[in-house]
Amino acid sequence: MKKSNKNISLDTWVMFKRCLTISLRNPETLLTATLIPFCLILLFGTVFGSISDVGDYNYIDFIVPGIILQSIAQASQYSAMNVTADMTKGIIDRFRCMSISKSAVLIGHTGAGVIRGIISNVVIVATAPILGFRPQVGLVDWFGVIVLLLLINITFTLIAVLCGTVSKSVEGATGLLFPLFILPFMSSGFAPVDTMPGGISWFASIQPMTPMIDSLRALTLDLPLGNSLWIALVWCLLLSIVSFAVSMWTYNRR
């Protein structure tokens, strides 16, 4: 018998509250997700800011979008770890014996991960002005920033959930997320793409982090968006759909 939409929504809400409660019981995870990106702002702003050439930009203003993506990647690793823990410690087997929607478990983990990412983003945006970040954002631009960050959080968390479902250990889940940490450094997050060597410049221009960072930078600094926003949205949609579909397939097989 198929479950009604009302029951599925209730299952999802229960799983979401469970995952969020687990996060609140481990505040050090959120602290790490916000402290490391803040330290990166401090490091890059003070050590590399004086030797980096980013044209007319303040270097802090230039790197904050890349740091924000770093904070989302940092926060998402805990979704991967929590999913793997559930998959390997028998908790999922208990859920299978209950009348719970299969998708509710993964959606619950995703929702809790998005909340962690949003909190991390808020902390970064609130503390970056201490180090010299000066956004030039109107009301409409702030709305665009919030929507884009929400989509990026969902995308990164779904990728993390996928890594959690395929990994056989908590440590392995973290290792699978390594590309999310390294790709912002190989994008326009910390240096203009056209200043990079040929091969790296080509890769930086086609990988998904660059349009996401360019869009956030344009929105926060009141710059022309060009087509970066549409490319970023397409990447978010594509990665989210693929990650969720593969996660559900893996979850059902295991």
Protein backbone atom coordinates (compact mmCIF):
# COMPACT_ATOMS: atom_id res chain seq x y z
CA MET A 1 0.00 0.00 0.00
CA LYS A 2 1.32 3.42 -0.91
CA LYS A 3 1.66 5.98 1.84
CA SER A 4 -0.28 9.21 1.60
CA ASN A 5 1.50 12.50 1.05
CA LYS A 6 0.50 13.50 4.58
CA ASN A 7 2.25 10.48 6.09
CA ILE A 8 5.34 11.00 3.94
CA SER A 9 5.52 14.63 5.07
CA LEU A 10 5.20 13.56 8.70
CA ASP A 11 7.94 10.94 8.28
CA THR A 12 10.19 13.54 6.69
CA TRP A 13 9.53 16.02 9.50
CA VAL A 14 10.32 13.39 12.16
CA MET A 15 13.56 12.40 10.41
CA PHE A 16 14.50 16.07 10.00
CA LYS A 17 14.01 16.75 13.72
CA ARG A 18 16.05 13.67 14.58
CA CYS A 19 18.97 14.71 12.38
CA LEU A 20 18.84 18.30 13.60
CA THR A 21 18.81 17.15 17.23
CA ILE A 22 21.93 15.09 16.57
CA SER A 23 23.62 18.22 15.20
CA LEU A 24 22.60 20.33 18.21
CA ARG A 25 24.09 17.72 20.52
CA ASN A 26 27.43 18.16 18.73
CA PRO A 27 27.94 21.94 18.56
CA GLU A 28 31.65 21.47 17.90
CA THR A 29 30.78 20.36 14.36
CA LEU A 30 29.12 23.69 13.60
CA LEU A 31 31.94 25.57 15.33
CA THR A 32 34.49 23.84 13.13
CA ALA A 33 32.45 24.56 10.01
CA THR A 34 32.50 28.30 10.77
CA LEU A 35 35.89 28.68 12.44
CA ILE A 36 37.95 27.19 9.62
CA PRO A 37 36.48 29.45 6.87
CA PHE A 38 36.91 32.48 9.14
CA CYS A 39 40.56 31.53 9.63
CA LEU A 40 40.90 31.22 5.84
CA ILE A 41 39.61 34.78 5.43
CA LEU A 42 42.11 35.97 8.01
CA LEU A 43 44.96 34.01 6.42
CA PHE A 44 44.32 34.97 2.81
CA GLY A 45 43.37 38.55 3.65
CA THR A 46 46.44 39.30 5.73
CA VAL A 47 49.12 37.10 4.18
CA PHE A 48 48.17 37.06 0.49
CA GLY A 49 46.08 40.21 0.24
CA SER A 50 49.07 42.51 -0.20
CA ILE A 51 50.64 40.43 -2.99
CA SER A 52 47.52 39.41 -4.90
CA ASP A 53 46.44 41.40 -7.93
CA VAL A 54 42.66 41.38 -8.36
CA GLY A 55 42.34 44.67 -10.16
CA ASP A 56 40.18 47.30 -8.49
CA TYR A 57 38.74 44.90 -5.91
CA ASN A 58 39.49 44.83 -2.22
CA TYR A 59 40.98 41.35 -1.80
CA ILE A 60 38.72 40.54 1.16
CA ASP A 61 35.66 41.45 -0.93
CA PHE A 62 37.01 39.27 -3.74
CA ILE A 63 37.59 36.09 -1.70
CA VAL A 64 34.50 36.09 0.57
CA PRO A 65 32.30 34.23 -2.01
CA GLY A 66 34.94 31.51 -2.26
CA ILE A 67 35.20 31.32 1.53
CA ILE A 68 31.41 30.97 1.76
CA LEU A 69 31.53 27.94 -0.54
CA GLN A 70 34.33 26.56 1.60
CA SER A 71 32.12 26.94 4.69
CA ILE A 72 29.25 25.12 2.95
CA ALA A 73 31.59 22.29 1.97
CA GLN A 74 32.94 22.13 5.51
CA ALA A 75 29.43 21.96 6.99
CA SER A 76 28.26 19.35 4.47
CA GLN A 77 30.83 16.78 5.56
CA TYR A 78 28.80 16.14 8.72
CA SER A 79 25.83 15.11 6.60
CA ALA A 80 28.02 12.52 4.91
CA MET A 81 29.34 11.32 8.25
CA ASN A 82 25.88 11.08 9.82
CA VAL A 83 24.41 9.19 6.86
CA THR A 84 27.31 6.74 6.86
CA ALA A 85 26.94 6.23 10.62
CA ASP A 86 23.25 5.42 10.16
CA MET A 87 24.01 3.07 7.26
CA THR A 88 26.79 1.14 9.06
CA LYS A 89 25.50 0.98 12.63
CA GLY A 90 22.21 -0.75 11.92
CA ILE A 91 19.93 2.26 12.40
CA ILE A 92 18.75 2.16 8.81
CA ASP A 93 17.93 -1.53 9.22
CA ARG A 94 15.64 -0.59 12.09
CA PHE A 95 13.97 2.08 9.98
CA ARG A 96 13.36 -0.49 7.23
CA CYS A 97 11.35 -2.56 9.71
CA MET A 98 9.08 0.41 10.40
CA SER A 99 6.42 2.03 8.26
CA ILE A 100 8.67 4.94 7.21
CA SER A 101 8.98 6.42 3.76
CA LYS A 102 12.34 5.54 2.24
CA SER A 103 12.93 9.06 0.96
CA ALA A 104 12.12 10.60 4.37
CA VAL A 105 15.40 9.41 5.89
CA LEU A 106 17.60 10.98 3.24
CA ILE A 107 15.48 14.14 2.99
CA GLY A 108 15.70 14.50 6.77
CA HIS A 109 19.50 14.33 6.63
CA THR A 110 19.47 16.81 3.74
CA GLY A 111 17.27 19.29 5.60
CA ALA A 112 19.44 19.20 8.71
CA GLY A 113 22.56 19.63 6.58
CA VAL A 114 21.08 22.66 4.83
CA ILE A 115 20.33 24.25 8.21
CA ARG A 116 23.93 23.69 9.32
CA GLY A 117 25.19 25.25 6.10
CA ILE A 118 22.92 28.28 6.43
CA ILE A 119 24.07 28.90 10.01
CA SER A 120 27.67 28.69 8.83
CA ASN A 121 26.94 31.17 6.00
CA VAL A 122 25.31 33.63 8.38
CA VAL A 123 28.30 33.51 10.71
CA ILE A 124 30.74 34.10 7.86
CA VAL A 125 28.76 37.03 6.39
CA ALA A 126 28.32 38.55 9.87
CA THR A 127 31.99 38.27 10.86
CA ALA A 128 33.66 39.03 7.51
CA PRO A 129 33.10 42.82 7.91
CA ILE A 130 35.43 42.65 10.93
CA LEU A 131 38.21 41.78 8.48
CA GLY A 132 37.21 44.44 5.93
CA PHE A 133 34.41 42.88 3.87
CA ARG A 134 32.23 45.68 2.48
CA PRO A 135 29.29 44.35 0.43
CA GLN A 136 27.39 46.73 -1.83
CA VAL A 137 24.07 44.97 -1.77
CA GLY A 138 20.55 46.28 -2.30
CA LEU A 139 17.36 44.56 -1.19
CA VAL A 140 16.88 42.73 -4.49
CA ASP A 141 20.51 41.61 -4.52
CA TRP A 142 20.23 40.29 -0.95
CA PHE A 143 17.23 38.23 -2.04
CA GLY A 144 19.29 36.82 -4.92
CA VAL A 145 22.18 36.03 -2.56
CA ILE A 146 19.87 34.21 -0.13
CA VAL A 147 18.18 32.15 -2.85
CA LEU A 148 21.47 31.22 -4.49
CA LEU A 149 23.07 30.26 -1.17
CA LEU A 150 20.05 28.12 -0.34
CA LEU A 151 20.35 26.28 -3.66
CA ILE A 152 24.10 25.79 -3.21
CA ASN A 153 23.54 24.49 0.33
CA ILE A 154 20.98 21.99 -0.95
CA THR A 155 23.30 20.89 -3.76
CA PHE A 156 26.35 20.41 -1.54
CA THR A 157 24.32 18.61 1.12
CA LEU A 158 22.80 16.22 -1.44
CA ILE A 159 26.31 15.45 -2.71
CA ALA A 160 27.35 14.80 0.90
CA VAL A 161 24.35 12.50 1.44
CA LEU A 162 25.34 10.61 -1.70
CA CYS A 163 28.87 10.19 -0.36
CA GLY A 164 27.38 8.97 2.92
CA THR A 165 25.27 6.30 1.25
CA VAL A 166 28.12 4.85 -0.83
CA SER A 167 30.84 4.97 1.83
CA LYS A 168 31.51 2.02 4.12
CA SER A 169 33.07 4.12 6.89
CA VAL A 170 32.70 7.58 8.40
CA GLU A 171 36.29 8.41 7.51
CA GLY A 172 35.72 7.29 3.93
CA ALA A 173 32.67 9.55 3.62
CA THR A 174 34.80 12.55 4.55
CA GLY A 175 37.44 11.53 2.02
CA LEU A 176 34.89 11.30 -0.78
CA LEU A 177 34.00 14.95 -0.18
CA PHE A 178 37.57 16.10 -0.77
CA PRO A 179 36.72 17.57 -4.21
CA LEU A 180 34.27 19.99 -2.57
CA PHE A 181 37.14 21.39 -0.50
CA ILE A 182 39.72 21.62 -3.26
CA LEU A 183 37.57 22.86 -6.17
CA PRO A 184 37.04 26.38 -4.72
CA PHE A 185 40.83 26.83 -4.77
CA MET A 186 40.86 25.85 -8.45
CA SER A 187 38.20 28.36 -9.39
CA SER A 188 37.74 32.12 -9.41
CA GLY A 189 37.42 32.07 -5.62
CA PHE A 190 40.91 33.27 -4.76
CA ALA A 191 42.36 34.57 -8.02
CA PRO A 192 40.99 35.72 -11.40
CA VAL A 193 40.71 32.82 -13.82
CA ASP A 194 42.60 34.67 -16.56
CA THR A 195 45.70 34.97 -14.33
CA MET A 196 46.07 31.18 -13.98
CA PRO A 197 48.25 28.91 -16.11
CA GLY A 198 46.62 27.59 -19.28
CA GLY A 199 45.40 24.15 -18.18
CA ILE A 200 44.26 25.28 -14.76
CA SER A 201 42.57 28.34 -16.23
CA TRP A 202 40.60 26.15 -18.65
CA PHE A 203 39.52 23.78 -15.88
CA ALA A 204 38.58 26.67 -13.56
CA SER A 205 36.41 28.21 -16.26
CA ILE A 206 34.32 25.06 -16.86
CA GLN A 207 33.93 23.63 -13.34
CA PRO A 208 30.75 24.42 -11.35
CA MET A 209 32.33 26.38 -8.49
CA THR A 210 33.39 29.27 -10.73
CA PRO A 211 29.89 30.40 -11.89
CA MET A 212 28.59 29.98 -8.33
CA ILE A 213 31.36 32.15 -6.92
CA ASP A 214 31.14 34.68 -9.77
CA SER A 215 27.39 35.02 -9.19
CA LEU A 216 27.81 35.56 -5.44
CA ARG A 217 30.58 38.09 -6.08
CA ALA A 218 28.49 39.99 -8.63
CA LEU A 219 25.49 40.10 -6.30
CA THR A 220 27.46 41.19 -3.22
CA LEU A 221 29.55 43.79 -5.03
CA ASP A 222 26.85 45.11 -7.38
CA LEU A 223 28.64 43.89 -10.52
CA PRO A 224 27.18 42.71 -13.85
CA LEU A 225 25.99 39.12 -13.58
CA GLY A 226 26.35 38.13 -17.20
CA ASN A 227 25.36 34.49 -17.71
CA SER A 228 27.13 33.19 -14.59
CA LEU A 229 23.90 33.03 -12.56
CA TRP A 230 22.09 30.89 -15.11
CA ILE A 231 25.06 28.55 -15.40
CA ALA A 232 25.23 28.29 -11.60
CA LEU A 233 21.52 27.48 -11.39
CA VAL A 234 21.84 24.78 -14.05
CA TRP A 235 24.78 23.21 -12.21
CA CYS A 236 22.86 23.26 -8.91
CA LEU A 237 19.79 21.68 -10.48
CA LEU A 238 21.75 19.03 -12.36
CA LEU A 239 23.97 18.04 -9.42
CA SER A 240 21.01 17.97 -7.02
CA ILE A 241 18.89 15.71 -9.22
CA VAL A 242 21.73 13.29 -9.97
CA SER A 243 22.90 13.18 -6.34
CA PHE A 244 19.43 12.53 -4.94
CA ALA A 245 18.58 9.90 -7.57
CA VAL A 246 21.83 7.99 -7.03
CA SER A 247 21.48 8.31 -3.25
CA MET A 248 18.00 6.76 -3.34
CA TRP A 249 19.22 3.96 -5.64
CA THR A 250 22.17 3.21 -3.35
CA TYR A 251 20.01 3.44 -0.23
CA ASN A 252 17.52 0.94 -1.64
CA ARG A 253 20.24 -1.51 -2.71
CA ARG A 254 22.01 -1.42 0.66
